[in-house]
XYZ file of C-alpha atoms in Angstrom:
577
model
C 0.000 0.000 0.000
C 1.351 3.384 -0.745
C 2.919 5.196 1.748
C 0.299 8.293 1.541
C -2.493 6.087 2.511
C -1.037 4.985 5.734
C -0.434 8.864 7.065
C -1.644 9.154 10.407
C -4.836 11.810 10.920
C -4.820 14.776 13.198
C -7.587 13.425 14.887
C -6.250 10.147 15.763
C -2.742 11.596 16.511
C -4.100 14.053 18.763
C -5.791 11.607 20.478
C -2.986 9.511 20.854
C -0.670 12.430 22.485
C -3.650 13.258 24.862
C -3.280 9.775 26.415
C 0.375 9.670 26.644
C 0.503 12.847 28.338
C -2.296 11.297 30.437
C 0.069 8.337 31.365
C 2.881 10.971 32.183
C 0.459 12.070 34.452
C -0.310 9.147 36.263
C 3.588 8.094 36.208
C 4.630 11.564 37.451
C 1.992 11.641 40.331
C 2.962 7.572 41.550
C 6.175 8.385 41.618
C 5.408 11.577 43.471
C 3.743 9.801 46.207
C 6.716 7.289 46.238
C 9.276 9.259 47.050
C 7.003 11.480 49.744
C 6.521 8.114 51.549
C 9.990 7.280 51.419
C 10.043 10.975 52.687
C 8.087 10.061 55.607
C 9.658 6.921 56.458
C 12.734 8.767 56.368
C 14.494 5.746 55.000
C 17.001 5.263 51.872
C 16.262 3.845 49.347
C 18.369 1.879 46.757
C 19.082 4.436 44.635
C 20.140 7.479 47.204
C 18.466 10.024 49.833
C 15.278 11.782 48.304
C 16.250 15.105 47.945
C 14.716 18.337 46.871
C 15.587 18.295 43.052
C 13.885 15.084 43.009
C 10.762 17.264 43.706
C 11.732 19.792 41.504
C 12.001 17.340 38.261
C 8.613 16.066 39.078
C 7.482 19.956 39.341
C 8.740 20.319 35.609
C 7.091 17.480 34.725
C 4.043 18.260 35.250
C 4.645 21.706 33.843
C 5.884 20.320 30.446
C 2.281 18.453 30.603
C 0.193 21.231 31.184
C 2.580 23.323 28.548
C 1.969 20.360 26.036
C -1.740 20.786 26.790
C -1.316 24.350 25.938
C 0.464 24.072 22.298
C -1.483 21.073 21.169
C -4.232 23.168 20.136
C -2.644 25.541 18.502
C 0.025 24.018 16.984
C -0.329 22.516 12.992
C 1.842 20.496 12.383
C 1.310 17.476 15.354
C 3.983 15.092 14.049
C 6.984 17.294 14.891
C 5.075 17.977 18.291
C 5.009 14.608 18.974
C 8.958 13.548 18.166
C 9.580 16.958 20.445
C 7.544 15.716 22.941
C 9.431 12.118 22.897
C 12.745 13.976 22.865
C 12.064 15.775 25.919
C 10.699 12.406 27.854
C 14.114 11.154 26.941
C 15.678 14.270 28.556
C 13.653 14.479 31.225
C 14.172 10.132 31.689
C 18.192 11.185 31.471
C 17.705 13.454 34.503
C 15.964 11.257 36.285
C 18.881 8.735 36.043
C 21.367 11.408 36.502
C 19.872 12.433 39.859
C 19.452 8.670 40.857
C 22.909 7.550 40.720
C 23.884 7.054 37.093
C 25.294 3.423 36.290
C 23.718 2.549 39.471
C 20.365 3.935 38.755
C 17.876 1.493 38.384
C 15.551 3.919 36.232
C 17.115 3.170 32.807
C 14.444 0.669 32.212
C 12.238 4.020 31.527
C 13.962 4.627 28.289
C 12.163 1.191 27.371
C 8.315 3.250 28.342
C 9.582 6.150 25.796
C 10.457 4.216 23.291
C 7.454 1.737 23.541
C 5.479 5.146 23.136
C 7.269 6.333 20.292
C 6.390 3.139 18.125
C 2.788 3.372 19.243
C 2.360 7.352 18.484
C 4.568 7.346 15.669
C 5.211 3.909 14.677
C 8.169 2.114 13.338
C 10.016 5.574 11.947
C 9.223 7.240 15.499
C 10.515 4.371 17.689
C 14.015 4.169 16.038
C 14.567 7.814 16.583
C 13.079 7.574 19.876
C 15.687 4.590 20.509
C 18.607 6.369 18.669
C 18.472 9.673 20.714
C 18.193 7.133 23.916
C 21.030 5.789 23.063
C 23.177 8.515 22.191
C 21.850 10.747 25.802
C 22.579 6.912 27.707
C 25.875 6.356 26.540
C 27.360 9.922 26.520
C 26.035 10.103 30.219
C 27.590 6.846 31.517
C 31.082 7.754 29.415
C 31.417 11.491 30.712
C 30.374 9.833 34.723
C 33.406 7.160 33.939
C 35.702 9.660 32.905
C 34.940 12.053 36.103
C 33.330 14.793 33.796
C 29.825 14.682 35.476
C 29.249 13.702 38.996
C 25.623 11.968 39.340
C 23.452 12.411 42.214
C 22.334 10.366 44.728
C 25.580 7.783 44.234
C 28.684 7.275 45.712
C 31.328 9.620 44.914
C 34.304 7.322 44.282
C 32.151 4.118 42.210
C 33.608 5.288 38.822
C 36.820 3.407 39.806
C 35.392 0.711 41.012
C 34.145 -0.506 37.552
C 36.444 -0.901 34.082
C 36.069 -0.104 30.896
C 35.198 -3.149 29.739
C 31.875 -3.197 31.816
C 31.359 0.473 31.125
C 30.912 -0.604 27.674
C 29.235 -4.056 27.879
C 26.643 -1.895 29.718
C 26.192 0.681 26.853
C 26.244 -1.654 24.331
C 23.773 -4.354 25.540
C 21.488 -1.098 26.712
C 21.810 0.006 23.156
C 20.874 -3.211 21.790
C 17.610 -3.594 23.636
C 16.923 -0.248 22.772
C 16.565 -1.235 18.954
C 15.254 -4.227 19.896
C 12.143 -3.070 21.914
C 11.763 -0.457 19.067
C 11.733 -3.161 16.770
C 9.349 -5.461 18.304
C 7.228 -2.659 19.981
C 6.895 -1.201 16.128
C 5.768 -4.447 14.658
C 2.251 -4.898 15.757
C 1.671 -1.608 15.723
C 2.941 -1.776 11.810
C 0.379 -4.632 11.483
C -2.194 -2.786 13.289
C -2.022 0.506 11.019
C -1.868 -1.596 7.515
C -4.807 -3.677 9.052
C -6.525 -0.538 9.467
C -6.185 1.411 6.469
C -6.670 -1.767 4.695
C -10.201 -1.619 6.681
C -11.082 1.762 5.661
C -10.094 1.268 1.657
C -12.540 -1.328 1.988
C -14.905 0.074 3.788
C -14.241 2.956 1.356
C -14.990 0.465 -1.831
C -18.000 -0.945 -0.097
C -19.585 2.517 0.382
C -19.025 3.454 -2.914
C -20.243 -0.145 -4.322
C -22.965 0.324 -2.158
C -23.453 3.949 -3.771
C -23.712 2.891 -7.152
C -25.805 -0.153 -6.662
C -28.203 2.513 -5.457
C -27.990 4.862 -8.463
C -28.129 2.338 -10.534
C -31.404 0.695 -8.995
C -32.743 4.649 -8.673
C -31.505 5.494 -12.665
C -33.214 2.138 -13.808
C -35.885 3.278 -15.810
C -37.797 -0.017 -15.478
C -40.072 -0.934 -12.398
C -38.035 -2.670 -9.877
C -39.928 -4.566 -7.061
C -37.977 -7.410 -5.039
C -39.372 -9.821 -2.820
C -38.146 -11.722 -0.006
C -39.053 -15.161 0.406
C -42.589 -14.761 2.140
C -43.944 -12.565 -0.677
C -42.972 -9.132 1.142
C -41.745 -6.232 -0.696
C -38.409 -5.431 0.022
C -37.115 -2.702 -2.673
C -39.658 -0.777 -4.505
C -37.616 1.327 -7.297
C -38.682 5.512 -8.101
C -39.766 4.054 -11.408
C -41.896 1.984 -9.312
C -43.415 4.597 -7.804
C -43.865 6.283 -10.595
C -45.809 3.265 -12.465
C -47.704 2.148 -9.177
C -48.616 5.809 -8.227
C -47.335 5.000 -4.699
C -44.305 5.453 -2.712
C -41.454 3.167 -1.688
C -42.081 3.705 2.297
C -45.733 2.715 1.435
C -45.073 -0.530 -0.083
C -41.979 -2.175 1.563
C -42.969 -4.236 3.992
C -46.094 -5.366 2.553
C -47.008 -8.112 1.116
C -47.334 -7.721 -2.681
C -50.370 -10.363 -3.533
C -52.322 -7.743 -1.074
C -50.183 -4.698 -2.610
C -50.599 -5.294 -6.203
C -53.734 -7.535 -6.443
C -54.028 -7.733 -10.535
C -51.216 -9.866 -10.633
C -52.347 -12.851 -8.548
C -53.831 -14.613 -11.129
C -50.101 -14.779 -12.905
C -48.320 -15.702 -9.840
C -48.701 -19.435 -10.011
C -45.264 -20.705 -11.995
C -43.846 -16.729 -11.773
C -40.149 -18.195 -11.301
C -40.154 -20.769 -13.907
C -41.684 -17.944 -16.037
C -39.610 -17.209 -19.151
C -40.100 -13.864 -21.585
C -42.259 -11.210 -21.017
C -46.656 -10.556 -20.380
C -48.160 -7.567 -20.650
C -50.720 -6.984 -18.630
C -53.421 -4.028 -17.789
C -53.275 -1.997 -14.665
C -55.584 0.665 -13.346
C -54.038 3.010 -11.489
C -55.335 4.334 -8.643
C -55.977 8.010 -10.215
C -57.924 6.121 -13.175
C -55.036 5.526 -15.293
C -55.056 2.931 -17.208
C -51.401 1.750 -18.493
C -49.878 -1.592 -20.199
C -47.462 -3.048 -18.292
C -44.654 -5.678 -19.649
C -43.849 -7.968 -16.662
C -40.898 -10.212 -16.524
C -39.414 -12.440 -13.618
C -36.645 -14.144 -12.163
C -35.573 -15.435 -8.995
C -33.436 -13.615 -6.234
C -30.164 -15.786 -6.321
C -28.581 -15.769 -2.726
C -24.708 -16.191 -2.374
C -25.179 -19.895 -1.188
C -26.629 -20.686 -4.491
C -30.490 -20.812 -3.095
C -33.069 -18.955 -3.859
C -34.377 -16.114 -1.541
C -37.091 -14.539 -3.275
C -38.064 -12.738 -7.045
C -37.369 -9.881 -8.664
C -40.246 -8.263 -10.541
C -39.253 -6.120 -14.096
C -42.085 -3.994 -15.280
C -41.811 -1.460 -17.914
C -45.032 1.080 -18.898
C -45.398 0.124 -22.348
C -48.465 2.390 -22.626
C -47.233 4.671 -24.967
C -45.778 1.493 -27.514
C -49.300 -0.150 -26.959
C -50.750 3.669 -28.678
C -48.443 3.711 -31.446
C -48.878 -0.106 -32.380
C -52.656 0.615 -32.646
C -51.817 3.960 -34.505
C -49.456 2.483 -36.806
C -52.263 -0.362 -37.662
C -54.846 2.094 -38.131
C -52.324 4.157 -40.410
C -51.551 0.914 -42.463
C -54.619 0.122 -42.645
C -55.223 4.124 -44.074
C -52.721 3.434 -46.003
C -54.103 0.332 -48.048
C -57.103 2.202 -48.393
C -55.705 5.309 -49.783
C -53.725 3.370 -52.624
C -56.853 1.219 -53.086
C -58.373 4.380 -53.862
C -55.738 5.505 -55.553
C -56.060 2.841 -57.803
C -60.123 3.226 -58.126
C -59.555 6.443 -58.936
C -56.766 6.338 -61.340
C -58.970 3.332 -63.226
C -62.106 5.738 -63.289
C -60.520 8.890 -64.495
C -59.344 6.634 -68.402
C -63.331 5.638 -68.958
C -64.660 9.308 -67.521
C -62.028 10.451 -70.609
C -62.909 8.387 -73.248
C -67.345 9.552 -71.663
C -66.136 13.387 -71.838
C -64.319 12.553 -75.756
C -67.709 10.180 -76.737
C -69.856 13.313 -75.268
C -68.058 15.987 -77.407
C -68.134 13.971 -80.680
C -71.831 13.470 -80.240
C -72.155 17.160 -79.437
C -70.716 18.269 -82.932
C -72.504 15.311 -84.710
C -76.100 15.725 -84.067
C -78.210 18.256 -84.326
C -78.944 20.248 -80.831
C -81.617 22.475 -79.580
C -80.703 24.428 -76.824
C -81.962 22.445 -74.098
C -79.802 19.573 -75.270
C -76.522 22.063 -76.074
C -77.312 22.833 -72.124
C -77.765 19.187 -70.792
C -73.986 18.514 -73.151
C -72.512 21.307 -71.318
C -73.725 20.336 -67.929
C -72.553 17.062 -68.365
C -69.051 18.096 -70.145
C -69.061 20.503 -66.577
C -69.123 17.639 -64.102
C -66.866 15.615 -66.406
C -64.411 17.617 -65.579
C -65.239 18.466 -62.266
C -64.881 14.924 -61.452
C -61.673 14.668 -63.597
C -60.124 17.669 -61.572
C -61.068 16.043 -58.462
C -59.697 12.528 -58.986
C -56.147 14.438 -60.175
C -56.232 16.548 -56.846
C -57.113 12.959 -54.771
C -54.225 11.623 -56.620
C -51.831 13.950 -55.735
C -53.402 13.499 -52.525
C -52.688 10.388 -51.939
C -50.186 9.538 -54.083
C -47.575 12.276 -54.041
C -44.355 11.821 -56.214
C -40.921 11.530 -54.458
C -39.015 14.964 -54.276
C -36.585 15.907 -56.881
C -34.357 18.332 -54.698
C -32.878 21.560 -56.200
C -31.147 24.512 -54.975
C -33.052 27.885 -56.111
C -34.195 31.332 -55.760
C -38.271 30.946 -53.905
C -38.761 34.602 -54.636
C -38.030 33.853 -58.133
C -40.386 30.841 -58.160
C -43.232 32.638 -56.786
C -43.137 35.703 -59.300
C -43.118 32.520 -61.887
C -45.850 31.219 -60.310
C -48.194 34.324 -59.488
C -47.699 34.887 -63.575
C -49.115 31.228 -64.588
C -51.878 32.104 -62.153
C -52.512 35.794 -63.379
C -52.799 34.215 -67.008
C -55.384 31.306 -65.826
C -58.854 31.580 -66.093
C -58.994 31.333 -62.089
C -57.936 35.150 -62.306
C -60.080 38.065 -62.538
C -60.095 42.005 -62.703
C -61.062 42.627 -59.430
C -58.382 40.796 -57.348
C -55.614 43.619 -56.554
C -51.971 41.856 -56.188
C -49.701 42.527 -53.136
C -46.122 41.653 -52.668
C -43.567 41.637 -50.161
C -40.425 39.659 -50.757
C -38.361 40.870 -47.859
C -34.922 39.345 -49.166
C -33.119 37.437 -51.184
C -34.100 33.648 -50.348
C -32.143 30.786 -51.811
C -33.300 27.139 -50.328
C -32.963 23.332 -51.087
C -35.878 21.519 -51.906
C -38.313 20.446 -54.756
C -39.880 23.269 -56.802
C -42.442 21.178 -58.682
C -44.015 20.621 -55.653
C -44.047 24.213 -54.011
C -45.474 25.130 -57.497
C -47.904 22.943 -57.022
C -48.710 24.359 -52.803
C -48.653 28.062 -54.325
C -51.132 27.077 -57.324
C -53.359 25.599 -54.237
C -52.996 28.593 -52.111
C -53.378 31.343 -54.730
C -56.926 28.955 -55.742
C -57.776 29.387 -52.068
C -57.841 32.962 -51.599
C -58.778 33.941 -55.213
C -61.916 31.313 -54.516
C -62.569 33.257 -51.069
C -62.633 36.660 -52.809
C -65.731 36.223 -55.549
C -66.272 40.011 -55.174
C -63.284 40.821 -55.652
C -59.720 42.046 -53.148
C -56.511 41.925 -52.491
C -53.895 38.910 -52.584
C -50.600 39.335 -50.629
C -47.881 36.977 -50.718
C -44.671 37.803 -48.761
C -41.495 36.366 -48.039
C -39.366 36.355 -45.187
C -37.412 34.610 -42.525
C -38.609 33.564 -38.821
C -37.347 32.075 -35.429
C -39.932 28.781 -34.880
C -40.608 26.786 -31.940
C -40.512 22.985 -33.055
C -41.725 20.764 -30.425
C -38.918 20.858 -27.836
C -39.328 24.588 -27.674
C -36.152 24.924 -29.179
C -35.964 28.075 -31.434
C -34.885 27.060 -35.056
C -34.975 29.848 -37.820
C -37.327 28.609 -40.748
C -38.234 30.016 -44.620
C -41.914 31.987 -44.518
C -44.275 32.270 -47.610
C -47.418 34.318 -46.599
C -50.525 34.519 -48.600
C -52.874 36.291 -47.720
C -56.456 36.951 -48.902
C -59.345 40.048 -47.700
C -61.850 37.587 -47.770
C -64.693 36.445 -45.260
C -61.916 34.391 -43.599
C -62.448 31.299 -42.120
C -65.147 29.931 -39.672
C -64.937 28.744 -36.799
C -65.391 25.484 -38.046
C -63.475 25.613 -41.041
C -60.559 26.706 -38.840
C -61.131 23.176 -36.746
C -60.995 21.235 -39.810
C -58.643 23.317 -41.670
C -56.335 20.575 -43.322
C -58.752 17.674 -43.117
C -59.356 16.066 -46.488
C -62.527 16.118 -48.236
C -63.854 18.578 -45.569
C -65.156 22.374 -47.519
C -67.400 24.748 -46.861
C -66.997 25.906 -50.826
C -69.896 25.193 -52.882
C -68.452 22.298 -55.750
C -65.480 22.833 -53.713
C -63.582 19.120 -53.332
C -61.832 19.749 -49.855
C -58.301 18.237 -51.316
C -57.102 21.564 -51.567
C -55.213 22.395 -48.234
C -54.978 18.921 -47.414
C -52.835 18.490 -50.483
C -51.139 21.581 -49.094
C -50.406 20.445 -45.998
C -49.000 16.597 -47.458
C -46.637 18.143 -49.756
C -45.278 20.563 -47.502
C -44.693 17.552 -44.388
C -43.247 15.756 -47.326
C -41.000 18.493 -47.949
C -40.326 18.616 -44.152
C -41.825 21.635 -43.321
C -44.629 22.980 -41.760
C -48.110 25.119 -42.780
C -50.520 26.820 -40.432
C -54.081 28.756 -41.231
C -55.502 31.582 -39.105
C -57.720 34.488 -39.625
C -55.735 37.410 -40.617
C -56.399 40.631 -37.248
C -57.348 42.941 -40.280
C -59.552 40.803 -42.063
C -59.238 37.712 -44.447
C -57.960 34.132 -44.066
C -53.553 33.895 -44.000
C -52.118 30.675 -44.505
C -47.894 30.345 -43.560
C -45.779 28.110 -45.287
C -42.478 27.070 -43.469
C -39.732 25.212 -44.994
C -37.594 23.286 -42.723
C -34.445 24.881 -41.883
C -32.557 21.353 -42.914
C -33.713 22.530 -46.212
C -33.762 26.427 -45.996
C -29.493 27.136 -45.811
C -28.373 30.308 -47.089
C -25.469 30.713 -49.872
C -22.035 31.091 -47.535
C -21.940 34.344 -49.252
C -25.256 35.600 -48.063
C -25.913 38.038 -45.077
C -28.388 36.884 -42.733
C -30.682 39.575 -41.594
C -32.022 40.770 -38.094
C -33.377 37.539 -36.287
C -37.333 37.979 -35.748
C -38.845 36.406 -32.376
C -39.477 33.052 -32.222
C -42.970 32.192 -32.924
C -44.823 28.657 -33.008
C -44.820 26.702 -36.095
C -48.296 25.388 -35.809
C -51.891 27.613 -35.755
């Protein structure tokens, strides 16, 4: 493990000092009361008389605790308080052999205590100095007493001859030893204690965090999650559980989940040996009704038995909608090119009636009734034939041919076919507004084909005659995130009677008018070309009169020329009436 993770915290080191100065303490005041019994008894003792600086060095003592006590709490850096506290226990256990007789003292066994407390505070690194710096304050005492430089307390005056050198050093030398030793073997465990330790917390570290993600992951699970215990009780209950149920974890753990969740009984029998999935109906308790998929497996226990089940549900509600949508819209679908077909086979024999018709017209001789009935039946001829091509296009569009071109160009092309038709008249007034220069990507054909439609639609609305405005322009659009998305406009515009109220309900619907002869293909066609050209078109009643219908081209297929300026943005508005 690397070295980093096996630093000792302030907290625990602080704690640590507290109880060796705690200890000191407790030393300080037995020996204390030692030495005033001996006091008392006025006896000697092994190591000398009790004298006053015997008092005095347990005075300082206790006022190198209470200064300890002080500087602990505001001092930083604790390690370097704690190797200066061990140095001065050293000193302090020097004095206390100088004043008891030196090489006679019996006290040296207290270097031992500080260096057992130097491997416990600071472990293996703190007992070797601890040991070292007894060793060097041991052995330069007993040398400078042998050679006469000091004279120790409390001993005879005259022992330094009485021992040689030999002794002298066998003394500092097996002192030394155990020193090292005891700092050695005192180190160990506590070694073995602080890599069992940090090895405990790295793991309890891992398990948190394992623990952590299980429970993100079980909360993030978009699926229902509902485990059970071996008696049936709920014993997880998932937020997309909640969600699906309509009821709260704390609500359902604990319970059992036949009573919980009644609508499954009836598929509990076999649930285990269940394989796939079953969708089932559920009723909510606020009346809604969703389709749930179900799946099951057992709860696996780490002894290889089986514990319980885990339940899978996902709200399949909204699939359930679109498979019955997309059925409905295949089914439209085979209809509409069924009718395609009907119609495409009825318009060839309505030609060759119309052709048969017009021969016999010029062949025979006609009154005027029968030059009317001809005409009236040439008349719905081709009102039929115009409305079996506008179903076709209907329902049959072609497939885009995509081109990159000027649209203010290809209106002003197309408002001169339509000026030149016989759908025209005198007393329609034309309006423009082309704001700038527009260059997009997509089919003309069939935007010749929406303007034809919409310049039809208002000249149709205006019988008495008007004005038609059709503008250009750019605008910000709200698709259906809300995200603003800048989109090609083509306003037209009519003065008109407008829309009703229920025309503007049914705007786009096919087959639905409220023109007389009119075929209601129109502005459905409108409306299929443009999606097909992935855009949008919206209808409203214009504030100043008249019906205005909005033609947006999808900005996928609306990018200016590099070259181009774009103007001042306008704000957003929706893309839908």
């Amino acid at each position: 493990m690397a070295a980093p993770e096996l630093k000792l915290s302030r907290a625990e080191l602080s704690g640590r000092l507290q109880k060796l100065m705690f200890l000191r303490v407790i030393f300080v005041s037995l020996l204390l009361g030692a030495s005033v019994f001996v006091q008392v008894r006025e006896t000697k003792t092994d190591f000398g008389s009790i004298q006053a600086y015997h008092y005095l060095l347990i005075a300082l003592i206790y006022l190198l605790t209470f200064v300890y006590a002080v500087l602990m709490k505001r001092l930083r850096n604790l390690t370097a308080f704690a190797y200066g506290q061990l140095v001065m226990d050293t000193v302090v256990v020097t004095a206390i052999i100088y004043t008891t007789g030196g090489i006679e003292s019996i006290f040296s066994f207290l270097y031992i205590l500080t260096i057992i407390n130097g491997s416990i505070i600071l472990y293996r690194k703190g007992g070797m100095i601890t040991a070292s710096f007894c060793s060097i304050l041991y052995g330069l005492m007993l040398d400078l007493q042998y050679y006469g430089v000091i004279k120790p307390m409390g001993g005879r005056l005259d022992y330094a001859t009485d021992y040689q050198v030999s002794y002298i050093l066998y003394l500092i030398v097996v002192n030394i030893a155990a020193f090292y030793l005891v700092a050695f073997l005192s180190s160990y465990p506590s070694e073995q204690a602080r890599k069992s330790r940090f090895e405990l917390k790295a793991k309890q570290a891992d398990l948190v965090k394992l623990e952590a993600l299980n429970e993100w992951i079980i909360r993030s699970i978009k699926s229902g999650l509902i485990t059970l215990d071996d008696q049936g009780s709920i014993i997880l209950f998932n937020p997309a559980a909640e969600e699906i149920f309509g009821l709260k974890a704390k609500e359902a753990i604990g319970k059992d989940f036949r009573v919980l969740l009644p609508f499954l009984n009836g598929h509990l029998e076999g649930r285990t040996a269940h394989s796939g999935f079953t969708d089932l109906p559920f009723l909510r308790q606020d009346g809604k009704k969703l389709f749930l998929r179900c799946s099951v497996s057992p709860l696996s226990l780490p002894d290889g038995g089986e514990g319980g089940e885990i339940f899978f549900f996902q709200d399949v509600t909204e699939l359930k909608r679109i498979e019955v949508e997309m059925k409905r819209v295949e089914g439209m679908a085979l209809i509409g090119q069924l009718a395609a077909a009907i119609a495409h086979e009825i318009r060839n024999p309505m030609a060759s009636i119309s052709g048969s018709i017009q021969m016999l017209k010029e062949s025979l001789d006609m009154d005027d009734v029968r030059n009317r009935l001809m005409d009236i039946v040439l008349r719905e001829i081709n009102r039929l034939n115009s409305l079996i091509s506008d179903f076709l296009v209907f329902a049959r569009p072609k497939e885009a041919t995509i081109e990159y071109f000027d649209l203010n160009q290809l209106i002003v092309d197309s408002l001169v076919l339509f000026k030149n038709s016989n759908k025209w008249t005198e007393k329609i007034r034309l309006q423009t507004d082309f704001q700038e220069a527009l260059r997009i990507r997509t089919d003309p054909e069939q935007l010749r084909q929406v303007l034809w439609n919409l310049f039809l639609n208002a000249a149709e609305a205006m019988t008495r005659g008007g004005i038609l405005f059709v503008g250009t322009g750019k605008s910000h659009c709200q698709d259906g995130d809300g995200a603003s998305k800048e989109m090609a406009r083509i306003t037209v515009r009519d003065t008109g009677d407008g829309f009703s109220k229920k025309a503007l309900q049914h705007l786009f619907t096919p087959f639905f008018t409220t023109k007389e002869g009119g075929s209601g293909l129109g502005l459905a066609t409108v409306k299929r070309i443009v999606e097909g050209l992935k855009g949008t078109v919206t209808g409203r009643n214009h504030p100043e009169g008249g019906a205005e219908l909005n033609v947006f081209l999808d900005p996928a297929l609306s990018q200016p020329e590099p070259s181009m300026e774009i103007g001042a943005s306008e704000p957003p508005e929706p893309c839908h009436s």
